[in-house]
Amino acid sequence: MTLENPFENSRKQLAKCAAILGLDESIHEMLRHPMRELRVTFPVRMDDGSIKVFEGFRIQYNDARGPTKGGIRFHPEENIDTVRALAAWMTWKCAVVDIPLGGGKGGIICNPKEMSDGELERLSRNYISSIAQIIGPRKDVPAPDVYTNSQIMAWMVDEFSKISSFNQPGIVTGKPLTMGGSLGRSDATARGGLYTIREAAKVLGIELKGAKVAIQGYGNAGSNAAKLAKEMFGCKIVAISDSRGGVMNMDGIDPEMASQHKAKTGSVTGMLNTTPVSTEAFLGLDVDVLIPAALENVITEKRAHTINAKIVAELANGPTTPEADDILFQRGVHIIPDFLCNAGGVTVSYFEMVQNFYMYYWSEARVHTRLDRKMTDAYKAVYAASQKYNIDMRTAAYVVAIERVVTAMKDRGWI
Ligand code: NAD
């Protein structure tokens, strides 16, 4: 998926799957539109005493399978079409991992890098009171996304609790542990992705012990993936990169040492016992698993011809362009598509919701076991659909997800 016209892209993907599934035209038409959109403007007092008016959105794309769920982004270039597309993708993501939630998304047009903590707190609180009518633990549950974090979630819980006159920890997920967050959330995306890699390796007959892994992007998702790939399966991390460049060592890079080096110098580049590697060479490395965990649109049509990995596990959102997708499919590269591979985060967010409802909190081991089950089942369902329809894994993931949403819509008698 390219992100230039995200909503149009999401509709194209939907149309492709509608054709495969032979969807009724009225069902297809309903799925082309968000069910509910709220646009708000609200004032925030800035530190210099002035009042600035901000614009925000909350979109609930489809709630046939349950209350909607999706992050809140703070971004200067936020716009309603991006939020619509992301809300649609959340619908498919929740459905593919079979959690009883629909998809939503929210955003505020703002530049958080230019705002003080006090201004961000007032912005977060005022946004929540502006959208309070349509959100709730049983209606729509936001979470952190681009430039939002657990502190922002904590302010939102507090504001919503004041509006409700009682404590409402379940209004958002991604909270600090002290106020109802879940253990196992911080590395859930990487861990969930690794469970799908394990399943793919079984299908393809790849031994993961000693398997060569290259990871583009050494942030939250990428660095956790490196540590867990080594710890869980004994993989050998042979190349890593960040925005300043890439490094490689075919004998293996120690993920802990890489994190320490990055913490000290701000980058993985220049690490001891590694040699620099260009982006082109990085993506073309002869590895078993390539994990894009940075940006969108990095595997392009041109680069797709040089990919040498057996598995491409998309922890990042949208790393592969549609043109590259077709080439990789023809070349027999096994893609674990983004909204399956990185669904571990939303799955543990759902576990956080469950724990909030029960007011009873699970051990980290229990979170891991349940996450494994969800991701494994999801991978198997998608792989089975790819075999049944003879389609690529990405299209198969959409087919599984859309079929589940449509079934719920029919069960409800909507169509
Ligand atoms: P992050 O900001 O922590 O890390 C991003 C990393 O990518 C940084 O190390 C950065 O230096 C690196 N990077 C930037 N430009 C690069 C380039 N040109 N080449 C190589 N590396 C580059 O972000 P994150 O939370 O780890 O998210 C990474 C991706 O995973 C995003 O696409 C995000 O949407 C997706 N994702 C993350 C989560 C999560 O829970 N963290 C959940 C779902 C999806």
Coordinates of C-alpha atoms and ligand atoms in Angstrom, one line a residue:
M1 CA 0.0 0.0 0.0
T2 CA 1.4 3.4 -0.9
L3 CA 0.5 6.2 1.4
E4 CA 0.1 9.0 -1.2
N5 CA -3.7 8.4 -1.4
P6 CA -4.2 6.2 1.6
F7 CA -8.0 6.1 1.5
E8 CA -8.2 5.4 -2.2
N9 CA -5.6 2.7 -1.8
S10 CA -7.6 1.1 1.0
R11 CA -10.6 1.1 -1.3
K12 CA -8.6 -0.5 -4.1
Q13 CA -7.6 -3.3 -1.8
L14 CA -11.2 -3.8 -0.7
A15 CA -12.4 -3.9 -4.4
K16 CA -9.8 -6.6 -5.2
C17 CA -11.0 -8.8 -2.3
A18 CA -14.7 -8.0 -3.1
A19 CA -14.1 -9.6 -6.5
I20 CA -12.4 -12.7 -5.1
L21 CA -15.1 -13.2 -2.5
G22 CA -17.9 -12.4 -5.0
L23 CA -19.3 -9.8 -2.5
D24 CA -22.7 -8.4 -3.1
E25 CA -22.6 -4.8 -4.4
S26 CA -24.5 -3.4 -1.5
I27 CA -22.1 -5.0 1.0
H28 CA -19.1 -3.7 -0.9
E29 CA -20.7 -0.2 -1.0
M30 CA -21.2 -0.3 2.8
L31 CA -17.6 -1.3 3.4
R32 CA -16.3 1.5 1.2
H33 CA -17.4 4.1 3.8
P34 CA -16.7 4.8 7.4
M35 CA -19.8 4.3 9.5
R36 CA -19.2 7.4 11.7
E37 CA -17.0 10.4 11.5
L38 CA -16.6 13.2 14.0
R39 CA -14.7 16.4 13.2
V40 CA -14.0 18.7 16.2
T41 CA -12.4 22.0 16.8
F42 CA -11.4 23.0 20.3
P43 CA -9.4 25.7 22.1
V44 CA -6.2 25.2 24.0
R45 CA -4.5 27.8 26.2
M46 CA -0.9 28.1 25.2
D47 CA 2.0 28.9 27.6
D48 CA 2.2 32.5 26.4
G49 CA -1.5 33.0 27.5
S50 CA -2.9 33.0 23.9
I51 CA -5.7 30.6 22.8
K52 CA -5.1 28.4 19.8
V53 CA -7.9 26.5 18.1
F54 CA -7.0 22.9 17.0
E55 CA -8.8 20.6 14.6
G56 CA -9.2 16.9 15.4
F57 CA -11.0 13.8 14.1
R58 CA -12.3 10.5 15.4
I59 CA -13.5 8.0 12.9
Q60 CA -15.3 4.7 13.6
Y61 CA -15.0 2.7 10.4
N62 CA -17.0 -0.5 11.1
D63 CA -18.2 -1.9 14.4
A64 CA -20.0 -5.0 13.2
R65 CA -17.5 -7.2 15.2
G66 CA -17.5 -5.1 18.3
P67 CA -16.5 -1.7 19.8
T68 CA -14.1 0.2 17.6
K69 CA -10.4 0.4 18.4
G70 CA -7.5 2.4 17.1
G71 CA -4.8 4.9 17.8
I72 CA -4.7 8.7 18.1
R73 CA -2.0 10.5 16.0
F74 CA -0.7 14.0 16.7
H75 CA 0.7 15.2 13.4
P76 CA 1.0 18.5 11.5
E77 CA 0.0 16.8 8.2
E78 CA -2.9 14.8 9.7
N79 CA -5.9 14.8 7.4
I80 CA -9.3 13.1 7.3
D81 CA -8.4 10.8 4.5
T82 CA -5.4 9.4 6.3
V83 CA -7.5 8.8 9.4
R84 CA -10.2 7.1 7.3
A85 CA -7.7 4.7 5.7
L86 CA -6.1 3.9 9.0
A87 CA -9.5 3.3 10.5
A88 CA -10.3 0.9 7.7
W89 CA -7.0 -0.9 8.2
M90 CA -7.7 -1.2 11.9
T91 CA -11.0 -2.9 11.0
W92 CA -9.2 -5.5 8.9
K93 CA -6.3 -5.9 11.4
C94 CA -8.7 -6.7 14.3
A95 CA -10.6 -9.1 12.2
V96 CA -7.6 -10.9 10.9
V97 CA -6.4 -11.7 14.4
D98 CA -10.0 -12.5 15.3
I99 CA -10.4 -10.1 18.3
P100 CA -14.0 -9.0 18.9
L101 CA -13.4 -5.3 17.9
G102 CA -14.1 -3.1 15.0
G103 CA -11.7 -0.4 13.6
G104 CA -11.3 3.3 14.4
K105 CA -8.7 6.0 14.4
G106 CA -8.3 9.5 15.6
G107 CA -6.0 12.4 15.1
I108 CA -5.2 16.0 15.8
I109 CA -3.6 18.4 13.4
C110 CA -0.7 19.8 15.5
N111 CA 3.0 19.8 15.8
P112 CA 3.8 18.1 19.1
K113 CA 7.6 18.8 18.7
E114 CA 6.8 22.5 19.1
M115 CA 4.6 22.2 22.1
S116 CA 5.5 22.1 25.8
D117 CA 4.3 19.3 28.1
G118 CA 1.7 21.6 29.6
E119 CA 0.3 22.5 26.2
L120 CA 0.3 18.8 25.2
E121 CA -1.6 17.9 28.3
R122 CA -4.3 20.6 27.7
L123 CA -4.5 19.5 24.0
S124 CA -5.0 15.9 25.0
R125 CA -7.6 16.7 27.7
N126 CA -9.6 19.0 25.5
Y127 CA -9.6 16.6 22.6
I128 CA -10.9 13.8 24.8
S129 CA -13.7 16.1 26.1
S130 CA -14.6 17.0 22.5
I131 CA -15.0 13.4 21.4
A132 CA -16.3 12.1 24.7
Q133 CA -19.8 11.5 23.4
I134 CA -18.8 8.9 20.9
I135 CA -16.0 7.0 22.8
G136 CA -16.1 4.6 25.8
P137 CA -14.9 1.2 26.9
R138 CA -17.8 -0.4 25.2
K139 CA -18.0 2.0 22.3
D140 CA -14.6 3.0 20.9
V141 CA -11.2 2.7 22.6
P142 CA -8.3 4.9 21.5
A143 CA -4.6 4.0 22.0
P144 CA -1.2 5.6 21.3
D145 CA 0.0 6.1 17.7
V146 CA 2.4 8.5 15.9
Y147 CA 3.7 11.1 18.5
T148 CA 1.4 9.9 21.3
N149 CA 2.5 7.8 24.2
S150 CA 1.5 6.3 27.6
Q151 CA 1.7 9.7 29.4
I152 CA -0.8 11.2 26.9
M153 CA -3.0 8.1 27.4
A154 CA -2.8 8.7 31.2
W155 CA -4.1 12.3 30.8
M156 CA -6.9 11.1 28.6
V157 CA -8.0 8.5 31.1
D158 CA -8.0 11.1 33.8
E159 CA -10.0 13.6 31.8
F160 CA -12.6 11.0 30.7
S161 CA -12.9 9.8 34.3
K162 CA -13.6 13.3 35.4
I163 CA -16.3 13.7 32.8
S164 CA -17.8 10.3 33.8
S165 CA -17.5 11.0 37.6
F166 CA -15.9 7.6 38.1
N167 CA -12.6 5.9 37.3
Q168 CA -12.5 4.7 33.6
P169 CA -9.2 3.0 33.0
G170 CA -10.7 1.1 30.0
I171 CA -11.3 4.3 28.0
V172 CA -7.9 3.9 26.2
T173 CA -5.1 1.3 26.0
G174 CA -1.4 1.7 26.1
K175 CA -1.6 3.2 29.6
P176 CA 1.1 3.1 32.2
L177 CA 1.1 -0.1 34.3
T178 CA 0.2 1.9 37.4
M179 CA -3.2 2.7 36.1
G180 CA -4.3 -0.4 34.3
G181 CA -1.8 -1.0 31.5
S182 CA -0.9 -4.6 30.5
L183 CA 2.3 -6.4 31.0
G184 CA 3.8 -7.5 27.7
R185 CA 2.6 -4.5 25.7
S186 CA 6.0 -2.9 25.1
D187 CA 7.4 -5.7 22.9
A188 CA 4.0 -7.1 21.8
T189 CA 4.4 -6.0 18.1
A190 CA 7.8 -7.6 17.7
R191 CA 6.8 -10.7 19.7
G192 CA 3.6 -11.2 17.7
G193 CA 5.6 -10.8 14.4
L194 CA 8.1 -13.5 15.6
Y195 CA 5.3 -15.9 16.2
T196 CA 4.1 -15.5 12.6
I197 CA 7.8 -15.9 11.4
R198 CA 8.0 -19.1 13.3
E199 CA 4.8 -20.4 11.5
A200 CA 6.0 -19.3 8.1
A201 CA 9.3 -21.0 8.7
K202 CA 7.4 -24.3 9.5
V203 CA 5.5 -24.0 6.2
L204 CA 8.6 -23.2 4.2
G205 CA 10.8 -25.8 6.0
I206 CA 13.3 -23.2 7.3
E207 CA 15.3 -24.0 10.4
L208 CA 15.2 -20.8 12.5
K209 CA 18.1 -21.8 14.8
G210 CA 21.0 -20.0 13.2
A211 CA 18.8 -18.5 10.4
K212 CA 20.2 -15.2 9.1
V213 CA 18.0 -12.2 9.8
A214 CA 18.3 -8.6 8.6
I215 CA 16.3 -5.8 10.3
Q216 CA 15.7 -2.4 8.8
G217 CA 14.9 0.1 11.5
Y218 CA 16.3 -0.2 15.1
G219 CA 13.5 1.5 17.0
N220 CA 10.8 0.0 19.2
A221 CA 9.7 -2.7 16.8
G222 CA 13.1 -3.5 15.2
S223 CA 15.3 -3.6 18.3
N224 CA 12.8 -5.8 20.1
A225 CA 12.5 -8.1 17.1
A226 CA 16.3 -8.5 17.1
K227 CA 16.5 -9.4 20.8
L228 CA 13.5 -11.8 20.6
A229 CA 14.7 -13.5 17.4
K230 CA 17.9 -14.4 19.1
E231 CA 16.3 -15.2 22.5
M232 CA 13.3 -17.2 21.3
F233 CA 14.7 -19.0 18.2
G234 CA 18.4 -18.6 18.2
C235 CA 18.4 -16.6 15.0
K236 CA 21.6 -14.9 13.9
I237 CA 21.1 -11.1 13.3
V238 CA 23.4 -10.3 10.4
A239 CA 22.4 -6.7 9.5
I240 CA 20.6 -3.8 11.2
S241 CA 20.0 -0.2 10.2
D242 CA 18.5 3.1 11.2
S243 CA 18.0 6.5 9.7
R244 CA 21.7 7.1 9.6
G245 CA 22.7 3.9 7.8
G246 CA 23.1 0.2 8.0
V247 CA 25.8 -2.2 9.4
M248 CA 26.4 -5.9 8.8
N249 CA 28.4 -8.8 10.1
M250 CA 27.6 -12.2 8.6
D251 CA 29.0 -13.9 11.8
G252 CA 26.2 -12.2 13.9
I253 CA 25.5 -8.9 15.7
D254 CA 24.7 -8.9 19.4
P255 CA 21.3 -7.1 19.7
E256 CA 22.0 -5.9 23.3
M257 CA 25.4 -4.4 22.3
A258 CA 23.6 -2.7 19.3
S259 CA 21.1 -1.2 21.6
Q260 CA 23.8 0.0 24.0
H261 CA 25.8 1.5 21.1
K262 CA 22.6 3.3 19.8
A263 CA 21.8 4.6 23.2
K264 CA 25.4 6.0 23.5
T265 CA 25.9 7.4 20.0
G266 CA 22.3 7.8 18.7
S267 CA 22.8 5.3 15.9
V268 CA 23.7 1.7 15.2
T269 CA 26.3 2.9 12.6
G270 CA 29.9 2.6 13.6
M271 CA 29.3 -0.4 15.9
L272 CA 32.4 -2.5 16.7
N273 CA 33.0 -5.6 14.4
T274 CA 30.5 -4.4 11.8
T275 CA 30.9 -3.0 8.2
P276 CA 28.7 -0.3 6.7
V277 CA 26.1 -1.4 4.2
S278 CA 24.0 0.8 1.8
T279 CA 20.2 0.5 1.8
E280 CA 20.3 -1.2 -1.7
A281 CA 22.8 -3.8 -0.5
F282 CA 21.0 -4.2 2.8
L283 CA 17.7 -5.1 1.2
G284 CA 19.5 -7.5 -1.2
L285 CA 21.4 -9.4 1.4
D286 CA 21.3 -13.2 1.2
V287 CA 19.2 -13.8 4.4
D288 CA 16.5 -16.1 5.5
V289 CA 14.3 -13.4 7.0
L290 CA 14.2 -9.7 6.1
I291 CA 12.2 -7.5 8.6
P292 CA 11.4 -4.0 7.4
A293 CA 10.7 -2.2 10.7
A294 CA 11.1 1.4 9.7
L295 CA 9.3 3.3 7.0
E296 CA 6.7 2.7 4.3
N297 CA 7.5 2.2 0.6
V298 CA 11.1 0.9 1.0
I299 CA 10.6 -2.2 -1.1
T300 CA 10.0 -0.7 -4.5
E301 CA 9.5 -2.3 -7.9
K302 CA 13.2 -1.9 -8.7
R303 CA 14.4 -3.3 -5.3
A304 CA 11.9 -6.2 -5.4
H305 CA 14.0 -7.9 -8.1
T306 CA 17.1 -7.9 -5.8
I307 CA 15.4 -9.2 -2.6
N308 CA 17.2 -12.4 -1.6
A309 CA 15.3 -13.2 1.6
K310 CA 13.0 -16.2 1.8
I311 CA 10.6 -14.4 4.2
V312 CA 9.8 -10.7 4.3
A313 CA 8.1 -10.1 7.7
E314 CA 6.5 -6.6 7.6
L315 CA 6.7 -5.2 11.1
A316 CA 6.5 -1.7 9.6
N317 CA 3.3 -0.4 8.1
G318 CA 3.3 -0.4 4.2
P319 CA 6.9 -1.1 3.5
T320 CA 6.2 -2.8 0.2
T321 CA 4.7 -1.0 -2.8
P322 CA 1.9 -2.8 -4.7
E323 CA 4.1 -3.2 -7.8
A324 CA 6.8 -4.8 -5.7
D325 CA 4.2 -7.0 -4.1
D326 CA 3.4 -8.6 -7.5
I327 CA 7.1 -9.2 -8.3
L328 CA 7.8 -10.8 -4.9
F329 CA 4.8 -13.1 -5.3
Q330 CA 6.0 -14.2 -8.7
R331 CA 9.6 -14.7 -7.4
G332 CA 8.2 -16.9 -4.6
V333 CA 9.3 -14.6 -1.7
H334 CA 7.0 -15.3 1.3
I335 CA 5.5 -12.1 2.6
I336 CA 3.9 -11.8 6.1
P337 CA 1.8 -8.7 5.4
D338 CA 1.9 -5.8 7.7
F339 CA -1.5 -5.9 9.2
L340 CA -1.0 -9.6 10.1
C341 CA 2.7 -9.4 11.1
N342 CA 2.4 -6.3 13.3
A343 CA -1.0 -7.1 14.9
G344 CA 0.6 -8.2 18.1
G345 CA 0.3 -4.6 19.4
V346 CA -3.4 -4.4 19.0
T347 CA -3.9 -7.9 20.3
V348 CA -2.2 -7.1 23.6
S349 CA -4.2 -3.8 23.6
Y350 CA -7.3 -6.0 23.5
F351 CA -5.9 -8.1 26.4
E352 CA -5.5 -4.8 28.2
M353 CA -9.2 -4.0 27.6
V354 CA -10.2 -7.5 28.9
Q355 CA -8.1 -7.0 32.1
N356 CA -9.6 -3.6 32.6
F357 CA -13.1 -5.0 32.5
Y358 CA -12.3 -7.8 34.9
M359 CA -10.1 -5.6 37.2
Y360 CA -7.8 -8.6 37.3
Y361 CA -4.3 -8.5 35.8
W362 CA -2.5 -11.3 34.0
S363 CA 1.1 -12.4 34.4
E364 CA 3.5 -11.6 31.5
A365 CA 3.7 -15.3 30.7
R366 CA -0.1 -15.5 30.3
V367 CA 0.0 -12.5 27.9
H368 CA 2.7 -14.2 25.8
T369 CA 0.8 -17.6 25.7
R370 CA -2.4 -15.9 24.6
L371 CA -0.7 -13.7 22.1
D372 CA 1.0 -16.7 20.6
R373 CA -2.3 -18.5 20.2
K374 CA -3.9 -15.5 18.4
M375 CA -1.0 -14.8 16.1
T376 CA -0.6 -18.5 15.2
D377 CA -4.2 -19.0 14.4
A378 CA -4.3 -15.8 12.3
Y379 CA -1.2 -16.9 10.3
K380 CA -2.7 -20.3 9.7
A381 CA -6.0 -18.8 8.5
V382 CA -4.3 -16.4 6.1
Y383 CA -2.0 -19.1 4.8
A384 CA -4.9 -21.4 4.2
A385 CA -6.8 -18.7 2.3
S386 CA -3.7 -18.0 0.1
Q387 CA -3.7 -21.7 -0.8
K388 CA -7.4 -22.0 -1.3
Y389 CA -7.6 -19.0 -3.7
N390 CA -4.0 -19.2 -5.0
I391 CA -3.4 -15.6 -4.0
D392 CA -0.5 -13.8 -2.3
M393 CA -0.5 -13.6 1.5
R394 CA -1.5 -9.9 1.6
T395 CA -4.6 -10.4 -0.5
A396 CA -5.3 -13.5 1.6
A397 CA -5.1 -11.5 4.8
Y398 CA -7.6 -9.1 3.4
V399 CA -9.9 -11.9 2.3
V400 CA -9.9 -13.5 5.7
A401 CA -10.5 -10.2 7.5
I402 CA -13.2 -8.9 5.1
E403 CA -15.0 -12.2 5.1
R404 CA -15.2 -12.1 8.9
V405 CA -16.5 -8.5 9.0
V406 CA -19.1 -9.3 6.3
T407 CA -20.3 -12.4 8.3
A408 CA -20.8 -10.3 11.4
M409 CA -22.7 -7.7 9.3
K410 CA -25.0 -10.4 7.9
D411 CA -25.5 -12.0 11.4
R412 CA -26.6 -8.6 12.7
G413 CA -29.1 -8.3 9.8
W414 CA -27.5 -5.2 8.4
I415 CA -27.5 -6.5 4.9
Ligands
NAD1 P1 10.4 3.9 16.0 O1 10.4 5.4 15.8 O2 10.7 3.5 17.4 O3 11.6 3.3 15.1 C1 11.8 3.6 13.8 C2 13.2 3.2 13.4 O4 13.4 3.3 12.0 C3 14.3 4.1 14.0 O5 15.3 3.4 14.5 C4 14.7 5.0 12.8 O6 16.1 5.4 13.0 C5 14.6 4.0 11.7 N1 14.6 4.6 10.4 C6 14.0 5.7 10.0 N2 14.3 5.9 8.7 C7 15.1 4.9 8.3 C8 15.7 4.5 7.0 N3 15.6 5.3 6.0 N4 16.3 3.4 7.0 C9 16.5 2.6 8.1 N5 15.9 2.9 9.3 C10 15.2 4.0 9.4 O7 9.1 3.3 15.4 P2 8.5 1.9 15.8 O8 7.4 2.1 16.8 O9 9.5 0.9 15.9 O10 7.7 1.6 14.4 C11 8.4 1.2 13.2 C12 7.4 0.7 12.2 O11 6.6 -0.3 12.8 C13 6.4 1.8 11.7 O12 6.0 1.5 10.4 C14 5.2 1.5 12.6 O13 4.0 2.0 12.0 C15 5.2 0.0 12.7 N6 4.4 -0.5 13.9 C16 4.9 -0.3 15.1 C17 4.2 -0.8 16.2 C18 4.7 -0.6 17.6 O14 4.0 -1.2 18.5 N7 5.8 0.0 17.9 C19 2.9 -1.4 16.0 C20 2.5 -1.5 14.7 C21 3.2 -1.1 13.6

